[in-house]
mmCIF file of N, CA and C in Angstrom:
data_model
loop_
_atom_site.group_PDB
_atom_site.id
_atom_site.type_symbol
_atom_site.label_atom_id
_atom_site.label_comp_id
_atom_site.label_asym_id
_atom_site.label_seq_id
_atom_site.Cartn_x
_atom_site.Cartn_y
_atom_site.Cartn_z
ATOM 1 N N MET L 139 28.910 -25.340 14.537
ATOM 2 C CA MET L 139 28.559 -24.246 13.636
ATOM 3 C C MET L 139 27.423 -23.402 14.212
ATOM 4 N N ASN L 140 26.534 -24.038 14.964
ATOM 5 C CA ASN L 140 25.433 -23.304 15.574
ATOM 6 C C ASN L 140 25.951 -22.242 16.530
ATOM 7 N N ASN L 141 27.029 -22.566 17.256
ATOM 8 C CA ASN L 141 27.634 -21.588 18.153
ATOM 9 C C ASN L 141 28.169 -20.390 17.389
ATOM 10 N N MET L 142 28.717 -20.639 16.205
ATOM 11 C CA MET L 142 29.252 -19.548 15.394
ATOM 12 C C MET L 142 28.134 -18.600 14.980
ATOM 13 N N ALA L 143 26.999 -19.135 14.551
ATOM 14 C CA ALA L 143 25.867 -18.289 14.152
ATOM 15 C C ALA L 143 25.385 -17.461 15.335
ATOM 16 N N LYS L 144 25.307 -18.081 16.487
ATOM 17 C CA LYS L 144 24.875 -17.382 17.701
ATOM 18 C C LYS L 144 25.862 -16.264 18.057
ATOM 19 N N THR L 145 27.140 -16.568 17.939
ATOM 20 C CA THR L 145 28.179 -15.578 18.227
ATOM 21 C C THR L 145 28.090 -14.401 17.266
ATOM 22 N N LEU L 146 27.892 -14.692 15.987
ATOM 23 C CA LEU L 146 27.802 -13.623 14.986
ATOM 24 C C LEU L 146 26.580 -12.747 15.219
ATOM 25 N N ARG L 147 25.445 -13.342 15.545
ATOM 26 C CA ARG L 147 24.235 -12.555 15.837
ATOM 27 C C ARG L 147 24.439 -11.672 17.063
ATOM 28 N N ARG L 148 25.088 -12.221 18.087
ATOM 29 C CA ARG L 148 25.349 -11.451 19.303
ATOM 30 C C ARG L 148 26.285 -10.271 19.004
ATOM 31 N N GLU L 149 27.333 -10.527 18.233
ATOM 32 C CA GLU L 149 28.276 -9.461 17.861
ATOM 33 C C GLU L 149 27.579 -8.374 17.051
ATOM 34 N N GLU L 150 26.719 -8.802 16.133
ATOM 35 C CA GLU L 150 26.001 -7.837 15.290
ATOM 36 C C GLU L 150 25.066 -6.989 16.141
ATOM 37 N N GLN L 151 24.387 -7.601 17.095
ATOM 38 C CA GLN L 151 23.482 -6.862 17.978
ATOM 39 C C GLN L 151 24.260 -5.889 18.862
ATOM 40 N N GLN L 152 25.387 -6.328 19.375
ATOM 41 C CA GLN L 152 26.211 -5.445 20.208
ATOM 42 C C GLN L 152 26.720 -4.255 19.403
ATOM 43 N N ALA L 153 27.097 -4.500 18.154
ATOM 44 C CA ALA L 153 27.571 -3.412 17.298
ATOM 45 C C ALA L 153 26.446 -2.412 17.037
ATOM 46 N N PHE L 154 25.238 -2.920 16.787
ATOM 47 C CA PHE L 154 24.103 -2.017 16.573
ATOM 48 C C PHE L 154 23.827 -1.206 17.830
ATOM 49 N N ASP L 155 23.815 -1.856 18.988
ATOM 50 C CA ASP L 155 23.561 -1.158 20.253
ATOM 51 C C ASP L 155 24.598 -0.068 20.504
ATOM 52 N N THR L 156 25.854 -0.377 20.251
ATOM 53 C CA THR L 156 26.924 0.608 20.430
ATOM 54 C C THR L 156 26.711 1.796 19.506
ATOM 55 N N TRP L 157 26.410 1.520 18.230
ATOM 56 C CA TRP L 157 26.173 2.604 17.272
ATOM 57 C C TRP L 157 24.991 3.458 17.710
ATOM 58 N N PHE L 158 23.867 2.830 18.081
ATOM 59 C CA PHE L 158 22.677 3.584 18.459
ATOM 60 C C PHE L 158 22.947 4.443 19.689
ATOM 61 N N ASN L 159 23.597 3.881 20.683
ATOM 62 C CA ASN L 159 23.892 4.643 21.899
ATOM 63 C C ASN L 159 24.768 5.855 21.602
ATOM 64 N N ARG L 160 25.733 5.700 20.716
ATOM 65 C CA ARG L 160 26.562 6.849 20.314
ATOM 66 C C ARG L 160 25.726 7.873 19.562
ATOM 67 N N TRP L 161 24.891 7.387 18.647
ATOM 68 C CA TRP L 161 24.070 8.297 17.847
ATOM 69 C C TRP L 161 23.136 9.106 18.738
ATOM 70 N N ILE L 162 22.432 8.447 19.646
ATOM 71 C CA ILE L 162 21.463 9.139 20.495
ATOM 72 C C ILE L 162 22.174 10.115 21.434
ATOM 73 N N LYS L 163 23.392 9.782 21.846
ATOM 74 C CA LYS L 163 24.160 10.664 22.728
ATOM 75 C C LYS L 163 24.675 11.893 21.974
ATOM 76 N N ASN L 164 25.136 11.700 20.747
ATOM 77 C CA ASN L 164 25.779 12.784 19.999
ATOM 78 C C ASN L 164 24.815 13.661 19.212
ATOM 79 N N THR L 165 23.630 13.160 18.944
ATOM 80 C CA THR L 165 22.670 13.972 18.206
ATOM 81 C C THR L 165 21.967 14.905 19.181
ATOM 82 N N ARG L 166 21.542 16.007 18.703
ATOM 83 C CA ARG L 166 20.777 16.946 19.531
ATOM 84 C C ARG L 166 19.296 16.741 19.237
ATOM 85 N N LEU L 167 18.850 15.508 19.306
ATOM 86 C CA LEU L 167 17.498 15.164 18.885
ATOM 87 C C LEU L 167 16.435 15.914 19.676
ATOM 88 N N GLU L 168 16.553 15.924 20.985
ATOM 89 C CA GLU L 168 15.543 16.605 21.803
ATOM 90 C C GLU L 168 15.467 18.088 21.445
ATOM 91 N N GLN L 169 16.621 18.728 21.295
ATOM 92 C CA GLN L 169 16.644 20.146 20.927
ATOM 93 C C GLN L 169 16.071 20.351 19.526
ATOM 94 N N SER L 170 16.384 19.462 18.601
ATOM 95 C CA SER L 170 15.849 19.567 17.237
ATOM 96 C C SER L 170 14.333 19.419 17.224
ATOM 97 N N LEU L 171 13.808 18.506 18.041
ATOM 98 C CA LEU L 171 12.355 18.331 18.131
ATOM 99 C C LEU L 171 11.692 19.590 18.691
ATOM 100 N N ILE L 172 12.282 20.172 19.714
ATOM 101 C CA ILE L 172 11.737 21.399 20.305
ATOM 102 C C ILE L 172 11.763 22.541 19.297
ATOM 103 N N GLU L 173 12.870 22.687 18.573
ATOM 104 C CA GLU L 173 12.974 23.740 17.558
ATOM 105 C C GLU L 173 11.932 23.548 16.461
ATOM 106 N N ALA L 174 11.722 22.315 16.027
ATOM 107 C CA ALA L 174 10.723 22.042 14.988
ATOM 108 C C ALA L 174 9.328 22.399 15.481
ATOM 109 N N ALA L 175 9.013 22.052 16.721
ATOM 110 C CA ALA L 175 7.697 22.379 17.285
ATOM 111 C C ALA L 175 7.509 23.890 17.377
ATOM 112 N N ARG L 176 8.555 24.608 17.752
ATOM 113 C CA ARG L 176 8.479 26.073 17.835
ATOM 114 C C ARG L 176 8.217 26.707 16.474
ATOM 115 N N LYS L 177 8.677 26.043 15.434
ATOM 116 C CA LYS L 177 8.473 26.552 14.071
ATOM 117 C C LYS L 177 7.132 26.115 13.496
ATOM 118 N N GLY L 178 6.339 25.389 14.272
ATOM 119 C CA GLY L 178 5.008 24.993 13.838
ATOM 120 C C GLY L 178 4.914 23.640 13.170
ATOM 121 N N TYR L 179 6.008 22.900 13.119
ATOM 122 C CA TYR L 179 5.973 21.572 12.519
ATOM 123 C C TYR L 179 5.312 20.580 13.466
ATOM 124 N N LYS L 180 4.765 19.518 12.909
ATOM 125 C CA LYS L 180 4.133 18.453 13.686
ATOM 126 C C LYS L 180 4.981 17.181 13.695
ATOM 127 N N SER L 181 6.076 17.200 12.928
ATOM 128 C CA SER L 181 6.973 16.046 12.886
ATOM 129 C C SER L 181 8.366 16.512 12.467
ATOM 130 N N LEU L 182 9.318 15.614 12.628
ATOM 131 C CA LEU L 182 10.699 15.902 12.254
ATOM 132 C C LEU L 182 11.270 14.674 11.560
ATOM 133 N N ILE L 183 11.906 14.882 10.423
ATOM 134 C CA ILE L 183 12.584 13.803 9.714
ATOM 135 C C ILE L 183 13.980 13.675 10.324
ATOM 136 N N VAL L 184 14.270 12.538 10.936
ATOM 137 C CA VAL L 184 15.590 12.340 11.537
ATOM 138 C C VAL L 184 16.538 11.612 10.584
ATOM 139 N N TYR L 185 15.989 11.023 9.531
ATOM 140 C CA TYR L 185 16.810 10.371 8.514
ATOM 141 C C TYR L 185 16.086 10.454 7.189
ATOM 142 N N ASP L 186 16.812 10.841 6.152
ATOM 143 C CA ASP L 186 16.284 10.853 4.791
ATOM 144 C C ASP L 186 17.361 10.285 3.884
ATOM 145 N N ARG L 187 17.016 9.251 3.162
ATOM 146 C CA ARG L 187 17.998 8.567 2.316
ATOM 147 C C ARG L 187 18.595 9.500 1.266
ATOM 148 N N LYS L 188 17.895 10.556 0.906
ATOM 149 C CA LYS L 188 18.398 11.478 -0.110
ATOM 150 C C LYS L 188 19.654 12.216 0.351
ATOM 151 N N ASN L 189 19.803 12.369 1.661
ATOM 152 C CA ASN L 189 20.970 13.078 2.177
ATOM 153 C C ASN L 189 22.231 12.272 1.911
ATOM 154 N N ASP L 190 23.330 12.980 1.799
ATOM 155 C CA ASP L 190 24.607 12.312 1.559
ATOM 156 C C ASP L 190 25.060 11.586 2.815
ATOM 157 N N MET L 191 24.957 10.281 2.769
ATOM 158 C CA MET L 191 25.421 9.435 3.868
ATOM 159 C C MET L 191 26.130 8.243 3.265
ATOM 160 N N ASP L 192 27.013 7.686 4.040
ATOM 161 C CA ASP L 192 27.684 6.492 3.547
ATOM 162 C C ASP L 192 26.771 5.271 3.696
ATOM 163 N N VAL L 193 27.163 4.205 3.069
ATOM 164 C CA VAL L 193 26.360 2.984 3.049
ATOM 165 C C VAL L 193 26.138 2.459 4.468
ATOM 166 N N TYR L 194 27.146 2.570 5.304
ATOM 167 C CA TYR L 194 27.042 2.098 6.688
ATOM 168 C C TYR L 194 25.920 2.818 7.424
ATOM 169 N N GLN L 195 25.876 4.138 7.338
ATOM 170 C CA GLN L 195 24.831 4.907 8.017
ATOM 171 C C GLN L 195 23.456 4.579 7.455
ATOM 172 N N LYS L 196 23.346 4.475 6.151
ATOM 173 C CA LYS L 196 22.059 4.133 5.541
ATOM 174 C C LYS L 196 21.564 2.790 6.058
ATOM 175 N N ARG L 197 22.461 1.834 6.136
ATOM 176 C CA ARG L 197 22.082 0.505 6.616
ATOM 177 C C ARG L 197 21.608 0.567 8.065
ATOM 178 N N ARG L 198 22.265 1.358 8.892
ATOM 179 C CA ARG L 198 21.873 1.480 10.302
ATOM 180 C C ARG L 198 20.508 2.148 10.446
ATOM 181 N N PHE L 199 20.293 3.254 9.743
ATOM 182 C CA PHE L 199 19.022 3.973 9.863
ATOM 183 C C PHE L 199 17.849 3.186 9.289
ATOM 184 N N GLU L 200 18.085 2.382 8.264
ATOM 185 C CA GLU L 200 17.011 1.616 7.639
ATOM 186 C C GLU L 200 16.798 0.254 8.301
ATOM 187 N N ASP L 201 17.582 -0.061 9.280
ATOM 188 C CA ASP L 201 17.418 -1.296 10.048
ATOM 189 C C ASP L 201 16.145 -1.169 10.888
ATOM 190 N N PRO L 202 15.243 -2.150 10.849
ATOM 191 C CA PRO L 202 14.001 -2.066 11.638
ATOM 192 C C PRO L 202 14.245 -1.858 13.133
ATOM 193 N N ARG L 203 15.390 -2.294 13.618
ATOM 194 C CA ARG L 203 15.708 -2.088 15.033
ATOM 195 C C ARG L 203 15.867 -0.613 15.372
ATOM 196 N N PHE L 204 16.273 0.206 14.388
ATOM 197 C CA PHE L 204 16.461 1.631 14.660
ATOM 198 C C PHE L 204 15.143 2.279 15.074
ATOM 199 N N VAL L 205 14.091 2.023 14.314
ATOM 200 C CA VAL L 205 12.786 2.619 14.629
ATOM 201 C C VAL L 205 12.292 2.109 15.980
ATOM 202 N N LYS L 206 12.419 0.820 16.223
ATOM 203 C CA LYS L 206 11.979 0.259 17.509
ATOM 204 C C LYS L 206 12.752 0.877 18.668
ATOM 205 N N ARG L 207 14.029 1.006 18.497
ATOM 206 C CA ARG L 207 14.872 1.550 19.563
ATOM 207 C C ARG L 207 14.590 3.028 19.789
ATOM 208 N N LEU L 208 14.416 3.787 18.701
ATOM 209 C CA LEU L 208 14.103 5.210 18.834
ATOM 210 C C LEU L 208 12.734 5.388 19.475
ATOM 211 N N GLN L 209 11.782 4.530 19.110
ATOM 212 C CA GLN L 209 10.454 4.590 19.720
ATOM 213 C C GLN L 209 10.544 4.348 21.223
ATOM 214 N N SER L 210 11.413 3.454 21.641
ATOM 215 C CA SER L 210 11.562 3.199 23.079
ATOM 216 C C SER L 210 12.215 4.384 23.795
ATOM 217 N N GLU L 211 13.017 5.160 23.078
ATOM 218 C CA GLU L 211 13.626 6.365 23.659
ATOM 219 C C GLU L 211 12.623 7.514 23.736
ATOM 220 N N LEU L 212 11.636 7.498 22.846
ATOM 221 C CA LEU L 212 10.633 8.570 22.768
ATOM 222 C C LEU L 212 9.237 7.957 22.883
ATOM 223 N N PRO L 213 8.876 7.382 24.018
ATOM 224 C CA PRO L 213 7.646 6.597 24.120
ATOM 225 C C PRO L 213 6.354 7.380 23.894
ATOM 226 N N ASP L 214 6.353 8.675 24.138
ATOM 227 C CA ASP L 214 5.118 9.447 23.961
ATOM 228 C C ASP L 214 5.025 10.097 22.581
ATOM 229 N N LEU L 215 5.982 9.792 21.696
ATOM 230 C CA LEU L 215 5.950 10.290 20.320
ATOM 231 C C LEU L 215 5.793 9.100 19.376
ATOM 232 N N HIS L 216 5.456 9.397 18.124
ATOM 233 C CA HIS L 216 5.288 8.340 17.121
ATOM 234 C C HIS L 216 6.513 8.340 16.208
ATOM 235 N N VAL L 217 7.150 7.186 16.072
ATOM 236 C CA VAL L 217 8.330 7.039 15.218
ATOM 237 C C VAL L 217 7.990 6.040 14.127
ATOM 238 N N GLU L 218 8.292 6.402 12.871
ATOM 239 C CA GLU L 218 8.002 5.464 11.779
ATOM 240 C C GLU L 218 9.023 5.577 10.663
ATOM 241 N N LEU L 219 9.219 4.444 9.984
ATOM 242 C CA LEU L 219 10.035 4.390 8.783
ATOM 243 C C LEU L 219 9.077 4.535 7.615
ATOM 244 N N ARG L 220 9.231 5.607 6.860
ATOM 245 C CA ARG L 220 8.354 5.857 5.712
ATOM 246 C C ARG L 220 9.083 5.470 4.431
ATOM 247 N N GLN L 221 8.403 4.726 3.594
ATOM 248 C CA GLN L 221 8.953 4.339 2.304
ATOM 249 C C GLN L 221 8.204 5.109 1.231
ATOM 250 N N TYR L 222 8.941 5.648 0.267
ATOM 251 C CA TYR L 222 8.303 6.374 -0.822
ATOM 252 C C TYR L 222 9.081 6.141 -2.112
ATOM 253 N N LEU L 223 8.440 6.394 -3.222
ATOM 254 C CA LEU L 223 9.056 6.224 -4.530
ATOM 255 C C LEU L 223 9.681 7.542 -4.948
ATOM 256 N N ASP L 224 10.926 7.508 -5.369
ATOM 257 C CA ASP L 224 11.635 8.712 -5.784
ATOM 258 C C ASP L 224 12.296 8.453 -7.133
ATOM 259 N N LYS L 225 12.808 9.499 -7.749
ATOM 260 C CA LYS L 225 13.495 9.364 -9.036
ATOM 261 C C LYS L 225 14.881 9.973 -8.934
ATOM 262 N N ASN L 226 15.825 9.344 -9.637
ATOM 263 C CA ASN L 226 17.173 9.896 -9.656
ATOM 264 C C ASN L 226 17.316 10.872 -10.823
ATOM 265 N N ALA L 227 18.505 11.400 -11.036
ATOM 266 C CA ALA L 227 18.747 12.403 -12.073
ATOM 267 C C ALA L 227 18.466 11.875 -13.478
ATOM 268 N N PHE L 228 18.511 10.566 -13.658
ATOM 269 C CA PHE L 228 18.265 9.963 -14.964
ATOM 270 C C PHE L 228 16.810 9.568 -15.164
ATOM 271 N N GLY L 229 15.969 9.835 -14.171
ATOM 272 C CA GLY L 229 14.552 9.525 -14.272
ATOM 273 C C GLY L 229 14.167 8.123 -13.838
ATOM 274 N N PHE L 230 15.121 7.363 -13.316
ATOM 275 C CA PHE L 230 14.821 6.014 -12.845
ATOM 276 C C PHE L 230 14.215 6.073 -11.450
ATOM 277 N N SER L 231 13.168 5.300 -11.242
ATOM 278 C CA SER L 231 12.503 5.260 -9.938
ATOM 279 C C SER L 231 13.224 4.301 -8.996
ATOM 280 N N PHE L 232 13.180 4.635 -7.725
ATOM 281 C CA PHE L 232 13.757 3.767 -6.702
ATOM 282 C C PHE L 232 13.031 3.997 -5.381
ATOM 283 N N ASN L 233 13.091 3.004 -4.514
ATOM 284 C CA ASN L 233 12.500 3.142 -3.182
ATOM 285 C C ASN L 233 13.430 3.963 -2.305
ATOM 286 N N ALA L 234 12.867 4.928 -1.622
ATOM 287 C CA ALA L 234 13.631 5.750 -0.694
ATOM 288 C C ALA L 234 12.964 5.670 0.673
ATOM 289 N N TYR L 235 13.695 6.038 1.683
ATOM 290 C CA TYR L 235 13.206 5.889 3.052
ATOM 291 C C TYR L 235 13.467 7.147 3.866
ATOM 292 N N LYS L 236 12.569 7.384 4.818
ATOM 293 C CA LYS L 236 12.721 8.450 5.801
ATOM 294 C C LYS L 236 12.317 7.881 7.150
ATOM 295 N N VAL L 237 12.949 8.362 8.199
ATOM 296 C CA VAL L 237 12.503 8.057 9.555
ATOM 297 C C VAL L 237 11.971 9.362 10.117
ATOM 298 N N ALA L 238 10.708 9.335 10.528
ATOM 299 C CA ALA L 238 10.044 10.537 11.029
ATOM 300 C C ALA L 238 9.602 10.341 12.471
ATOM 301 N N VAL L 239 9.722 11.419 13.239
ATOM 302 C CA VAL L 239 9.209 11.460 14.610
ATOM 303 C C VAL L 239 8.084 12.473 14.605
ATOM 304 N N SER L 240 6.902 12.056 15.057
ATOM 305 C CA SER L 240 5.721 12.911 15.015
ATOM 306 C C SER L 240 5.123 13.060 16.405
ATOM 307 N N TRP L 241 4.586 14.251 16.663
ATOM 308 C CA TRP L 241 3.905 14.505 17.934
ATOM 309 C C TRP L 241 2.492 15.008 17.707
ATOM 310 N N GLU L 242 2.034 14.929 16.476
ATOM 311 C CA GLU L 242 0.676 15.353 16.142
ATOM 312 C C GLU L 242 -0.335 14.374 16.732
ATOM 313 N N VAL L 243 -1.373 14.913 17.338
ATOM 314 C CA VAL L 243 -2.451 14.086 17.875
ATOM 315 C C VAL L 243 -3.450 13.862 16.753
ATOM 316 N N LEU L 244 -3.629 12.598 16.373
ATOM 317 C CA LEU L 244 -4.555 12.279 15.291
ATOM 318 C C LEU L 244 -5.969 12.208 15.834
ATOM 319 N N LYS L 245 -6.911 12.737 15.059
ATOM 320 C CA LYS L 245 -8.318 12.751 15.491
ATOM 321 C C LYS L 245 -9.071 11.603 14.884
#
């Protein structure tokens, strides 16, 4: 049974790696960061839970490995998963998440 757990973890990691590699290849992240800087922004939200996404995408973006992996792709920028409290149309509060890339130099 231990081999099965190891196999499942390996498969899950490979699936995440495949998804991330496709995402980083297909997104125009570098161009989006440059455009945001030209407009005077100091950071860019690359994921916001409020946007219409399927459960699969939400799970991938909110996975702690996503931030670590994106940080390794952008070593001179700051990448973080931000958690905040939001409300739905009925007034119920829920935790929401954003992934932000920042290039602001903190003093």
